[in-house]
Coordinates of C-alpha atoms and ligand atoms in Angstrom, one line a residue:
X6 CA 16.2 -95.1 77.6
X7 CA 15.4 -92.4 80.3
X8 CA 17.6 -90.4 81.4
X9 CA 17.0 -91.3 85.3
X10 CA 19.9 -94.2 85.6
X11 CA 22.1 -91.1 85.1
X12 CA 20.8 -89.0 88.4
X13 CA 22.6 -91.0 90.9
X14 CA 26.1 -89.9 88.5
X15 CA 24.8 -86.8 88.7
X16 CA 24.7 -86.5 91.9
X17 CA 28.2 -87.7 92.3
X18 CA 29.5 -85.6 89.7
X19 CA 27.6 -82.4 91.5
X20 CA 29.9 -83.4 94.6
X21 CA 33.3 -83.7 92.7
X22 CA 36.5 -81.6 93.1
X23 CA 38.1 -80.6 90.3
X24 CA 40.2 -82.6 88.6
X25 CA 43.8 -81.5 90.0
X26 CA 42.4 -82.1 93.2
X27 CA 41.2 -85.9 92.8
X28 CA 45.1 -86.6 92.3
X29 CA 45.5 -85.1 96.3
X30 CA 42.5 -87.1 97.4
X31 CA 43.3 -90.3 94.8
X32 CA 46.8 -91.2 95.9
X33 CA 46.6 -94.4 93.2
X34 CA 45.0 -91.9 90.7
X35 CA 47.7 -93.1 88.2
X36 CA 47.6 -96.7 89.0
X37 CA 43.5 -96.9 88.7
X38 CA 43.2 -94.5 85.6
X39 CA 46.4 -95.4 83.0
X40 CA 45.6 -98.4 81.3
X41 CA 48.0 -100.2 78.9
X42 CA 46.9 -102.8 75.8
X43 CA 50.3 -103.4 74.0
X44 CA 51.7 -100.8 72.2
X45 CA 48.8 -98.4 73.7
X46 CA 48.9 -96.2 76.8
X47 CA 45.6 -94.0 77.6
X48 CA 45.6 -92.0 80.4
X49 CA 42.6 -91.1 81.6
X50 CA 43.3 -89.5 84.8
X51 CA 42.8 -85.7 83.3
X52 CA 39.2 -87.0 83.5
X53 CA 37.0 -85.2 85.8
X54 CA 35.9 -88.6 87.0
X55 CA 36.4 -89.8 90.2
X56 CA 37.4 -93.6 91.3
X57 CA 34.0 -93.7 92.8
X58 CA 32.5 -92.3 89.7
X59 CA 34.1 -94.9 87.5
X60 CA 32.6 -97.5 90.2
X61 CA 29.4 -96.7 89.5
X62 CA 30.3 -96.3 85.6
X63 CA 31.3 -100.0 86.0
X64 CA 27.8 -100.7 87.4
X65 CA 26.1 -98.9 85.0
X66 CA 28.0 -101.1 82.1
X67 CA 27.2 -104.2 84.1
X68 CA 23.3 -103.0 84.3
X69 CA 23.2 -102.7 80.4
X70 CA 24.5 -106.4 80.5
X71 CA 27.6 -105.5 78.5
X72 CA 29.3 -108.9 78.9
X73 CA 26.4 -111.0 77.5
X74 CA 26.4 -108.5 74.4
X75 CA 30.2 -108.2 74.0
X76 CA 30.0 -112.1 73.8
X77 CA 27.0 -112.0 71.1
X78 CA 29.2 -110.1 69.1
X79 CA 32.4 -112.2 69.2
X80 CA 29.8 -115.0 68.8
X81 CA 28.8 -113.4 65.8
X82 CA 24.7 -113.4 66.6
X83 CA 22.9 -111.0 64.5
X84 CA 23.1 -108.1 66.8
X85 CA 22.7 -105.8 64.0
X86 CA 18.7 -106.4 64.4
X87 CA 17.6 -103.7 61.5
X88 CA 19.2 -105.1 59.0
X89 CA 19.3 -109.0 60.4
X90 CA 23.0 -109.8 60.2
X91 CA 26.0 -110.6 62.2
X92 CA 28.7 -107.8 62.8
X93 CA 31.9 -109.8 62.8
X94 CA 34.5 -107.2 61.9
X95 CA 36.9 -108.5 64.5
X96 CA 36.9 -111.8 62.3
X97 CA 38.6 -110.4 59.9
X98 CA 41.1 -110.1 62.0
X99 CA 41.1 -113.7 63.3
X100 CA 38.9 -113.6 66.3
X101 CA 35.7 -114.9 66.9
X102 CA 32.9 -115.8 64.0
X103 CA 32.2 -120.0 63.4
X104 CA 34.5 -122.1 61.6
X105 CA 32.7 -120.9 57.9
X106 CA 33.3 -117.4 58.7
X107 CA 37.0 -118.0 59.3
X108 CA 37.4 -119.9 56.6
X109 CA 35.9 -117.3 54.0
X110 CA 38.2 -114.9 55.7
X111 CA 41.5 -116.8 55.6
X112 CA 40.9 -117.9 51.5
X113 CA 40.0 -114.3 51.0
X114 CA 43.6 -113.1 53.1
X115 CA 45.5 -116.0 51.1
X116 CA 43.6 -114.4 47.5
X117 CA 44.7 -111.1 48.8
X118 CA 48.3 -111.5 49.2
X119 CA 48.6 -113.6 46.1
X120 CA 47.4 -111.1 44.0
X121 CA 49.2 -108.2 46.3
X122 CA 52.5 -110.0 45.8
X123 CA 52.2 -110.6 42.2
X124 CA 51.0 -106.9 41.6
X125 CA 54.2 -105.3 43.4
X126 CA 56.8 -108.2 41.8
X127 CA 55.5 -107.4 38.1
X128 CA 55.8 -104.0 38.4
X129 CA 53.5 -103.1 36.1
X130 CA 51.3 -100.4 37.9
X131 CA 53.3 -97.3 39.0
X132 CA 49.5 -95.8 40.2
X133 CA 46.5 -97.4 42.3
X134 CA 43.2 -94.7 41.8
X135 CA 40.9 -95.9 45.0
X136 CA 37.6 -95.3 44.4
X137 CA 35.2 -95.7 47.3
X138 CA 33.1 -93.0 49.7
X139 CA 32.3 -93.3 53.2
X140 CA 33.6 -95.8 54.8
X141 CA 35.2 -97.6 51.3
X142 CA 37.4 -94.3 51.9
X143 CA 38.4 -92.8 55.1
X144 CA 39.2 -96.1 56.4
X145 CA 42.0 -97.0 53.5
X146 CA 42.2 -92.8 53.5
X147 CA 43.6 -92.7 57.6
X148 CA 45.4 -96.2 57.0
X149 CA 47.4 -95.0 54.0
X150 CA 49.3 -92.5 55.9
X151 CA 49.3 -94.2 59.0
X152 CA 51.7 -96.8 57.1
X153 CA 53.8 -94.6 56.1
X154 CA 55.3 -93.8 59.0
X155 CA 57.4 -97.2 58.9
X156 CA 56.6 -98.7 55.7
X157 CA 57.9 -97.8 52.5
X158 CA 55.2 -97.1 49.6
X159 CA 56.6 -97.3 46.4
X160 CA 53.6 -96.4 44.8
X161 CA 51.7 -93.6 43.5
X162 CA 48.3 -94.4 45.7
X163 CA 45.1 -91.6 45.2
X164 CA 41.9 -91.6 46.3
X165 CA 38.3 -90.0 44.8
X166 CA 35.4 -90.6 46.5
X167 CA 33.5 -86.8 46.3
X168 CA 30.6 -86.7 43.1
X169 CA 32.1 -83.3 42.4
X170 CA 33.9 -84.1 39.2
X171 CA 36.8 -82.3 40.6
X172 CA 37.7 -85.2 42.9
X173 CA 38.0 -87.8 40.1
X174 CA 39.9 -85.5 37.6
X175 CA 42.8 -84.7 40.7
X176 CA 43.2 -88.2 41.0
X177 CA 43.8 -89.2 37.6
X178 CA 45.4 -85.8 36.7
X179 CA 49.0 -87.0 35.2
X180 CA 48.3 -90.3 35.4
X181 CA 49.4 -92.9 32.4
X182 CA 46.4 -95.5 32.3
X183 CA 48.2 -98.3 31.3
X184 CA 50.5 -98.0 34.5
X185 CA 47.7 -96.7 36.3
X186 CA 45.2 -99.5 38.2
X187 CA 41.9 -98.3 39.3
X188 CA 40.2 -100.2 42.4
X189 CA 36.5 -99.7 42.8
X190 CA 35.4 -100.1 46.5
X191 CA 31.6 -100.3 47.5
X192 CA 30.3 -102.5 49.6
X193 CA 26.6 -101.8 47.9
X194 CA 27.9 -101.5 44.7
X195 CA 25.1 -99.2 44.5
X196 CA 26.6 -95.8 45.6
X197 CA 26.1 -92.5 43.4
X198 CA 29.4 -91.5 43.8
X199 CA 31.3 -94.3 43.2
X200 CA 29.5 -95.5 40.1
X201 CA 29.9 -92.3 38.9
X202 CA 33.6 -92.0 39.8
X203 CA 34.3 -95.7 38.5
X204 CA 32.4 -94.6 35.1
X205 CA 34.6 -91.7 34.6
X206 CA 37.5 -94.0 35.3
X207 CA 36.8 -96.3 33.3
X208 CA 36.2 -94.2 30.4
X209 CA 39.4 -92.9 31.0
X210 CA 41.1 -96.6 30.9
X211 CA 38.9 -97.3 28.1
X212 CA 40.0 -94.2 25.7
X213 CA 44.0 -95.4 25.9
X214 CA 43.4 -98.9 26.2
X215 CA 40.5 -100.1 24.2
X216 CA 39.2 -103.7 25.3
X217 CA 42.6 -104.0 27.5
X218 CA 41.0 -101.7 29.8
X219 CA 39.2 -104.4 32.3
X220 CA 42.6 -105.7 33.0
X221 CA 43.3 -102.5 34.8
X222 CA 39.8 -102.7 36.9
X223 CA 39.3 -104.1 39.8
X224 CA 35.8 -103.9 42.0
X225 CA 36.0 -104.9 46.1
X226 CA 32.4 -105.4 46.8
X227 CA 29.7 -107.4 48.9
X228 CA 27.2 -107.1 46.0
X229 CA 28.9 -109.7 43.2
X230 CA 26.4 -109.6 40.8
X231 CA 26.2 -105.5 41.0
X232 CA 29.8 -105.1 39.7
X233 CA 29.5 -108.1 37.7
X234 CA 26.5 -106.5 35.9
X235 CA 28.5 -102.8 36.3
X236 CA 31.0 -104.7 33.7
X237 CA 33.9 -105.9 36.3
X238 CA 35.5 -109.1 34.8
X239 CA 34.2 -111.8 37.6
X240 CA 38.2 -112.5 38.1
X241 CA 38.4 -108.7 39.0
X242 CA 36.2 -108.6 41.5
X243 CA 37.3 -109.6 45.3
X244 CA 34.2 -110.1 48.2
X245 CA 33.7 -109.0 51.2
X246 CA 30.5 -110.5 53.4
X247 CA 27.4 -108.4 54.8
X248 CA 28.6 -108.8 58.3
X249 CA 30.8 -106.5 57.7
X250 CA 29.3 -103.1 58.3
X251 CA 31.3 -100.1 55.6
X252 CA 32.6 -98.3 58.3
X253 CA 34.2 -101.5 60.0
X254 CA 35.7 -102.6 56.5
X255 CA 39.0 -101.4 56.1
X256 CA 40.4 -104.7 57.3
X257 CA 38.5 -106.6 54.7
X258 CA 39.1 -106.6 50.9
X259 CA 38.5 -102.6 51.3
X260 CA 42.7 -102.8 51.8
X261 CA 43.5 -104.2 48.9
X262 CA 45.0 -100.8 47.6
X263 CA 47.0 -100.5 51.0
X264 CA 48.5 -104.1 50.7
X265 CA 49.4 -103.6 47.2
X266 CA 51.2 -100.3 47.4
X267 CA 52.4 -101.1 51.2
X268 CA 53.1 -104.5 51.0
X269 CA 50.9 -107.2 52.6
X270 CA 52.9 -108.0 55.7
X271 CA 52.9 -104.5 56.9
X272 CA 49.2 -105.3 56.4
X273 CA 48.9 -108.5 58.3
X274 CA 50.6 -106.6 61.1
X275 CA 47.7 -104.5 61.0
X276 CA 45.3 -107.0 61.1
X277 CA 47.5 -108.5 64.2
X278 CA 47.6 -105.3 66.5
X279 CA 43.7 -104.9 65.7
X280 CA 43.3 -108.5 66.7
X281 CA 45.3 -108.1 69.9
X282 CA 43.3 -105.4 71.1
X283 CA 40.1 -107.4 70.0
X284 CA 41.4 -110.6 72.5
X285 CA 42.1 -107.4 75.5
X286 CA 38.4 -105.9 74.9
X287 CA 37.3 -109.7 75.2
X288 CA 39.2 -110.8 78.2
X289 CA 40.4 -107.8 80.3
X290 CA 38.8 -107.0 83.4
X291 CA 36.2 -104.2 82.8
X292 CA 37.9 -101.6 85.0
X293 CA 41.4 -102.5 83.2
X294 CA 39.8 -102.8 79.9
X295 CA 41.0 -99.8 77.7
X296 CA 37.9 -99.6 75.4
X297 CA 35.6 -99.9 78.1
X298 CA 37.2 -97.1 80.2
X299 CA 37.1 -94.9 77.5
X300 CA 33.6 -95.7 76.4
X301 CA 32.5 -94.8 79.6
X302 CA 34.6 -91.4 80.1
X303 CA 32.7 -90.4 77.3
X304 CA 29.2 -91.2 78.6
X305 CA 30.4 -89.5 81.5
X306 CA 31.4 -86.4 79.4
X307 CA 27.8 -86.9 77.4
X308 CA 25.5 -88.1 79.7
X309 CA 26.5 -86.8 83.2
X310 CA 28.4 -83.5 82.5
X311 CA 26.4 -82.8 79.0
X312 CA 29.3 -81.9 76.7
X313 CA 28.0 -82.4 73.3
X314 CA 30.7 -82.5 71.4
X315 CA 34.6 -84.7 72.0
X316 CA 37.5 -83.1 69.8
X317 CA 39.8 -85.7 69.0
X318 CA 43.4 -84.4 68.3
X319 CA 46.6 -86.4 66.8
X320 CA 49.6 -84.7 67.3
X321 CA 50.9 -86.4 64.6
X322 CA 50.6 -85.9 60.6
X323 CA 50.1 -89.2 59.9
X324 CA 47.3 -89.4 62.1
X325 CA 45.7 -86.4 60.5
X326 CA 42.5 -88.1 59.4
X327 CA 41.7 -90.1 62.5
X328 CA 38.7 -87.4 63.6
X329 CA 37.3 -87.3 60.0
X330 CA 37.4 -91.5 60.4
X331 CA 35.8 -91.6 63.7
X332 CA 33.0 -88.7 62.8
X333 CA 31.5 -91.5 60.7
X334 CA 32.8 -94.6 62.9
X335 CA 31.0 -92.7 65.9
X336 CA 28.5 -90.5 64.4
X337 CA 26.9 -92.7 61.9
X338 CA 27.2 -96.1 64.5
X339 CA 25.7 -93.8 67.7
X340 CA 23.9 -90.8 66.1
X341 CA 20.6 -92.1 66.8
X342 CA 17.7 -90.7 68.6
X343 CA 15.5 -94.2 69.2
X344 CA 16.6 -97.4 71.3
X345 CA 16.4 -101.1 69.3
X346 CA 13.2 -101.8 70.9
X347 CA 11.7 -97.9 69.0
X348 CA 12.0 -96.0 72.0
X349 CA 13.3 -92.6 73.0
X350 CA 17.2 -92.7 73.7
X351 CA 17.8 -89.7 75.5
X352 CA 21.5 -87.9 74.8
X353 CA 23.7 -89.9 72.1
X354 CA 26.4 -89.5 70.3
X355 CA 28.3 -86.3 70.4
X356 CA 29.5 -84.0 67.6
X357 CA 32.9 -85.6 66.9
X358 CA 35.4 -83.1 65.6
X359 CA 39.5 -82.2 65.4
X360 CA 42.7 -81.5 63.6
X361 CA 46.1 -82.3 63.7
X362 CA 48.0 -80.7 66.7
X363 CA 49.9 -78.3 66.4
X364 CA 47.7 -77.1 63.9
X365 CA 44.7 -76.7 65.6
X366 CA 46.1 -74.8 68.7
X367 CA 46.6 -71.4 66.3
X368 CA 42.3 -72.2 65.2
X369 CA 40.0 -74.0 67.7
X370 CA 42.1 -74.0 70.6
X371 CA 41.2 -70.6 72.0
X372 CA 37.4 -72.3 72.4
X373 CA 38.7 -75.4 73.9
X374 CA 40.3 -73.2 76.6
X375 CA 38.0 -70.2 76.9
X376 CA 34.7 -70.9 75.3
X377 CA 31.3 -72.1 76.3
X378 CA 31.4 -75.4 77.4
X379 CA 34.7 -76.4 75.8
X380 CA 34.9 -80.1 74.8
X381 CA 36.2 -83.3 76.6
X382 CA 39.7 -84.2 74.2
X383 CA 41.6 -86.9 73.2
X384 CA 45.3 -85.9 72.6
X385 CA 46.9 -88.9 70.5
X386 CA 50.2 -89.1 70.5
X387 CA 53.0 -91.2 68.9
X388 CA 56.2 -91.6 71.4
X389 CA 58.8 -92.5 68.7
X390 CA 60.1 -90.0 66.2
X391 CA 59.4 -91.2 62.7
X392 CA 61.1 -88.6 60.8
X393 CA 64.5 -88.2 61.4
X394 CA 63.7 -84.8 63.6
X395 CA 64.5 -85.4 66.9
X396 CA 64.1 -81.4 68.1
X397 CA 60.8 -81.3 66.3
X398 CA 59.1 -84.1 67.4
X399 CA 60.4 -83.0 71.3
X400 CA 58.4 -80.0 70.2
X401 CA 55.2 -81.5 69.0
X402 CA 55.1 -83.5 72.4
X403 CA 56.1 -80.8 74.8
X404 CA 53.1 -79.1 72.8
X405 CA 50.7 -81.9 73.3
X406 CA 51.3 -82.7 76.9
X407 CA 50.8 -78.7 77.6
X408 CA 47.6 -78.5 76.1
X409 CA 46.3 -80.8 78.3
X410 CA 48.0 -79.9 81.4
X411 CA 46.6 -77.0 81.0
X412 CA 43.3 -77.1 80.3
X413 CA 43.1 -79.1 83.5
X414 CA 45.1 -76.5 85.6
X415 CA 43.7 -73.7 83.9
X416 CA 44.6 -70.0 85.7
X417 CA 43.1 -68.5 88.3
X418 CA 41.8 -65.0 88.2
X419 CA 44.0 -64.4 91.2
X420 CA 46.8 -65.2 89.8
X421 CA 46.2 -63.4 86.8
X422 CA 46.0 -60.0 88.8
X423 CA 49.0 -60.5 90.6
X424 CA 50.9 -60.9 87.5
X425 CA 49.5 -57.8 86.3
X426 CA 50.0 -56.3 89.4
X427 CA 53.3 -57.0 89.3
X428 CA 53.7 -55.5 85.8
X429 CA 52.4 -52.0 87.2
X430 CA 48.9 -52.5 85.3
X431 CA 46.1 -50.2 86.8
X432 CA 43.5 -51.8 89.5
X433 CA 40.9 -50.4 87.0
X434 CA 42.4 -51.7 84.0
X435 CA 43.1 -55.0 85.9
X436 CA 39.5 -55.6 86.7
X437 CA 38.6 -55.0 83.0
X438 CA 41.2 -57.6 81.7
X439 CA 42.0 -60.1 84.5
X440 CA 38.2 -61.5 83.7
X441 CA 39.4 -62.2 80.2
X442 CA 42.8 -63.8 80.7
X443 CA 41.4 -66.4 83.0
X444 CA 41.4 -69.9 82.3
X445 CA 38.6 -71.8 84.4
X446 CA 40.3 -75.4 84.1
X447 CA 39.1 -78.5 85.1
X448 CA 38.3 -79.2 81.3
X449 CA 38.5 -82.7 81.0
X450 CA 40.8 -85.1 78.7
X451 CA 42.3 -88.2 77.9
X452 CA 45.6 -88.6 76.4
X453 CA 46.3 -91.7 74.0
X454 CA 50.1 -92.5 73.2
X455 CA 51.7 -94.9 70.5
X456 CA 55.0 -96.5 71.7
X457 CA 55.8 -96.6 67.8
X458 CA 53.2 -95.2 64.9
X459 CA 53.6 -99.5 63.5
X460 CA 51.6 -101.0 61.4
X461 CA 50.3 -103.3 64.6
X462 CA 50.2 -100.5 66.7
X463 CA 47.9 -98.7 64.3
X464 CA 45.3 -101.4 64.2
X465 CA 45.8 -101.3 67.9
X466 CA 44.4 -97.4 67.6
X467 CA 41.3 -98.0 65.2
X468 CA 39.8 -101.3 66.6
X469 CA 40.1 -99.5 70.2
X470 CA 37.7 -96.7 69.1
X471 CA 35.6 -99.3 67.2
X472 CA 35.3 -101.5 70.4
X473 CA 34.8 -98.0 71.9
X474 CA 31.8 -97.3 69.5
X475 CA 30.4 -101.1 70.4
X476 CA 30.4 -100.2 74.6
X477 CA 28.6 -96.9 74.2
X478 CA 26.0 -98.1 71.9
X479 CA 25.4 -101.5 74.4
X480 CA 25.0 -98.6 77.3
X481 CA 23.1 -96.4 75.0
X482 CA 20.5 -98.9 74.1
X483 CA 21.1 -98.4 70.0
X484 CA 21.9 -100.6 67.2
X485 CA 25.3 -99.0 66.4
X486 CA 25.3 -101.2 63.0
X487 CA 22.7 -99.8 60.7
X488 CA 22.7 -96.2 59.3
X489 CA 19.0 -95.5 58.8
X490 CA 19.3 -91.6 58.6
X491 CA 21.5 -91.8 55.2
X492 CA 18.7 -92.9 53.3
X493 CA 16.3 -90.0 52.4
X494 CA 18.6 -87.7 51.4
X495 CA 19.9 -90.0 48.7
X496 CA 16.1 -90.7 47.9
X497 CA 15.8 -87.0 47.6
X498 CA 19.0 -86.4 45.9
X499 CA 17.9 -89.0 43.2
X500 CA 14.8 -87.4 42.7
X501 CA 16.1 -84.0 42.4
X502 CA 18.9 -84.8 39.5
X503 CA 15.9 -85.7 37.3
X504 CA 14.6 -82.7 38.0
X505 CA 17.8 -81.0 37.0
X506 CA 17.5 -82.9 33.7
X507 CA 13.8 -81.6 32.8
X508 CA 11.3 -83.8 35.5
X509 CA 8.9 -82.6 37.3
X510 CA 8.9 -82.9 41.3
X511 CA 7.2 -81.7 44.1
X512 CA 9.2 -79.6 46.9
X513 CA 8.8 -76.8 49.7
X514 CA 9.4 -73.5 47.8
X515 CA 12.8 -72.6 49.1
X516 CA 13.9 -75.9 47.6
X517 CA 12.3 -75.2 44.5
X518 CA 13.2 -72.2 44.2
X519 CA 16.5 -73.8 44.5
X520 CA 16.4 -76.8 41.8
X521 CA 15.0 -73.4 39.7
X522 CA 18.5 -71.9 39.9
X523 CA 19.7 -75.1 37.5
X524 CA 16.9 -76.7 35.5
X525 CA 16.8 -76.3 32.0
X526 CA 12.9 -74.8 32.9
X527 CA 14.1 -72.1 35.2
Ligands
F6P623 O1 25.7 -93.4 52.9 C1 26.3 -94.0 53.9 C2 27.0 -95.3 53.5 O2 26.1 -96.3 53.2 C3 28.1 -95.7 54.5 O3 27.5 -96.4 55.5 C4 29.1 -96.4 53.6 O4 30.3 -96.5 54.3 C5 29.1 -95.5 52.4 O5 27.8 -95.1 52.3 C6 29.6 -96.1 51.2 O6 28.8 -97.3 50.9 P1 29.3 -98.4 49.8 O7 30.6 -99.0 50.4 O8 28.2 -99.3 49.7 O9 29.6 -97.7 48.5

């Protein structure tokens, strides 16, 4: 893809006022650029985009035949060309895929509550230990705590998913195994760490519990046969399909550990709010159509204004892991360099980033407001205070919708002076600091809020940046469904442990020089 359907944006974009001013010149700036999908308001009008500029944005997503590839997907045609499958994530949900797909995914819900519900009524298990990486983790990971803003967990739920042994031992530290129910997730059933994680656990099970130990285990996988052969009772193990990608799983069997320590209608209403914004990315208009809008902001902010990176901030705790989520919804679905048909693909993916809000105003914040180029945000917010603390959710608000007020309105130099004017500061010292204490503004954001952090309004949140992810890959030009640029590190990686161990291998010096710090030769 070349980067020349973007000059005619760029020439509108060269033309703009800033931002503040659009809402003079826009009197309907509101009206055109808030956009509601159920529990889900995004405002989009700190944007430096202008109503024109979204237009041709429109246009653009037209060009790139969006519709007839939105509609592929819901169909569930192999779009995911690479690796020749389907990508039916929203299925899972309940929408779209053929009558066989449904099917496997309603026995597969009806398996998943049964053995939910019996798992919680026994009472049995005080612990789960998830074990998964990638996208067997952050999913369940961001989900976990995002239920527990309105849903009680009674149980004691941890996660490992690092190879470094220290993330394992933390999450069985204290544990009893006989209470203690261990839940391997892999969609490969092939993954370093997760064997290695799922061995350690199971040697753990195995040392208190002796051949009673597989009744503690459980695999989640797409590969049967992998954890069949891996030693999971066949009983123990629950599917999930290969149209569903890793990083689109966490509505699949990848939950199990949520609807077992949260209860499976709380999931269910999950599944529901994802599937409700999955109908309004299928049927809204594209200029109402909440993923789309935001999809195109951010080739906007990528491809027109050349910001390279997007910091995605939740100012709220139990949204803390959404950017660590969507680095590898976004990164690993959009980082690519080459189109589907092997061609150059110009500017991608950005450098996804963020924290939690406040937190990150005392770090990053400074950068965001003074440094070079700053980064387009998303503010997410959650309107309803969860925690019984009225003055300090006020607080966290008031903070979030200043942060973005004023990185739009920024402060002028002039203004700056007088103030220090006023405060009897010399004229010399004032043209030293006034520079400094300026704030150039016009940095562009979009702020996200969450009538109530619910179950369904949290499935609302993920399957909008996923259908997010799906428009900016269409527009583009990638396959947003493989992951190519995983693989040779892991090749490496193997290579190098048997190295470690006494092999022979053949590197670039500063690498060997490396592997010499550690093997048994060195
Ligand atoms: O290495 C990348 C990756 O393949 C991700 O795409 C995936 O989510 C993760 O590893 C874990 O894979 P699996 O679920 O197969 O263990």
């Amino acid at each position: 893809m070349t980067s020349d359907r973007f000059e005619k944006l760029e020439a509108i974009a060269g033309k703009l006022p800033a931002i503040i001013e659009l809402f003079k010149l826009e009197p309907k700036r509101l009206d055109n650029f808030v956009l509601r999908a159920g529990p889900l308001r995004a405002d989009f009008s700190k944007q430096a985009i202008s109503e024109h500029a979204r237009d041709q944005l429109l246009h653009l997503a037209k060009d790139c035949q969006l519709e007839d590839w939105r509609k592929r997907f819901f169909d569930g045609e192999k779009i995911n060309t690479t690796e020749d499958r389907a990508v039916l994530h929203p299925a899972l949900r309940g929408v779209g895929g053929d009558k066989s797909v449904q099917k496997q995914v309603s026995d597969m819900r009806k398996k998943l509550r049964g053995f939910a519900e019996k798992i919680r009524k026994t009472g049995t298990f005080k612990s789960i230990v998830h074990i998964g990486i990638g996208g067997s983790d952050l999913g369940p990971r961001l989900v976990a705590d995002g239920l527990a803003a309105s849903t009680k967990n009674t149980l004691n739920l941890r996660f490992a998913e690092n190879v470094d042994g220290a993330s394992i031992n933390d999450a069985l530290s204290g544990l009893d195994p006989k209470s203690t129910l261990v839940i391997v997730v892999s969609k490969s059933f092939t993954t370093q760490e997760t064997r290695m994680n799922a061995e350690a656990a199971r040697e753990w099970l195995t040392k208190k519990l002796g051949k009673k130990a597989g009744a503690n285990f459980i695999a989640v996988t797409a590969n049967r046969e992998g954890a069949e052969k891996f030693g999971v009772a066949a009983d123990h193990i629950f599917d999930f399909w290969d149209w569903v990608g890793g990083r689109y799983s966490v509505w699949s069997a990848v939950g199990l550990s949520l609807q077992i320590a949260y209860g499976p209608d709380a999931f269910d209403a999950f599944l529901d709010g994802a599937a409700a914004m999955d109908t309004h990315f299928r049927d809204a208009p594209l200029d109402r159509n909440l993923p789309v809008m935001m999809a195109l902001t951010g080739i906007w902010n990528r491809n027109v204004l050349g910001y390279s990176s997007v910091a995605v901030i939740p100012y709220a705790r139990r949204l803390r892991k959404l950017s660590a989520f969507l680095q590898q919804l976004e990164m690993e679905s959009n980082g690519k360099s080459k189109t589907r048909l092997g061609e150059d693909a110009g500017l991608t993916c950005p450098i996804i980033w963020g924290d939690e809000g406040t937190n990150g105003q005392h770090a990053f914040f400074q950068w965001l407001h003074q440094g070079t180029p700053g980064a387009p945000v998303d503010f997410v917010a959650v309107l309803k205070d969860h925690e019984n603390r009225p003055e300090h959710h006020k607080a966290l608000l008031a903070n979030c919708f200043a942060q973005s007020e004023a990185l739009m309105i920024g402060k002028s130099q002039m203004i700056v002076e007088e103030e220090m004017m006023a405060a009897g500061i010399s004229k010399q010292d004032r043209e030293i600091l006034a520079p400094q204490k300026t704030f150039a503004g016009n940095r562009p954001s979009t702020t996200i809020t969450l009538d109530e952090l619910t179950p369904s309004a949290l499935g609302h949140l993920i399957a909008l940046y996923e259908h997010k992810v799906f428009v900016q890959g269409v527009i583009w030009g990638v396959n947003s469904f493989d992951q190519w640029g995983v693989q040779l590190g892991k090749v490496l990686a193997t290579s190098i442990l048997k190295e470690l161990g006494g092999g022979k291998g053949d590197h670039d010096p500063s690498t060997e020089a490396l592997i010499g710090l550690i093997s048994p030769s060195a």
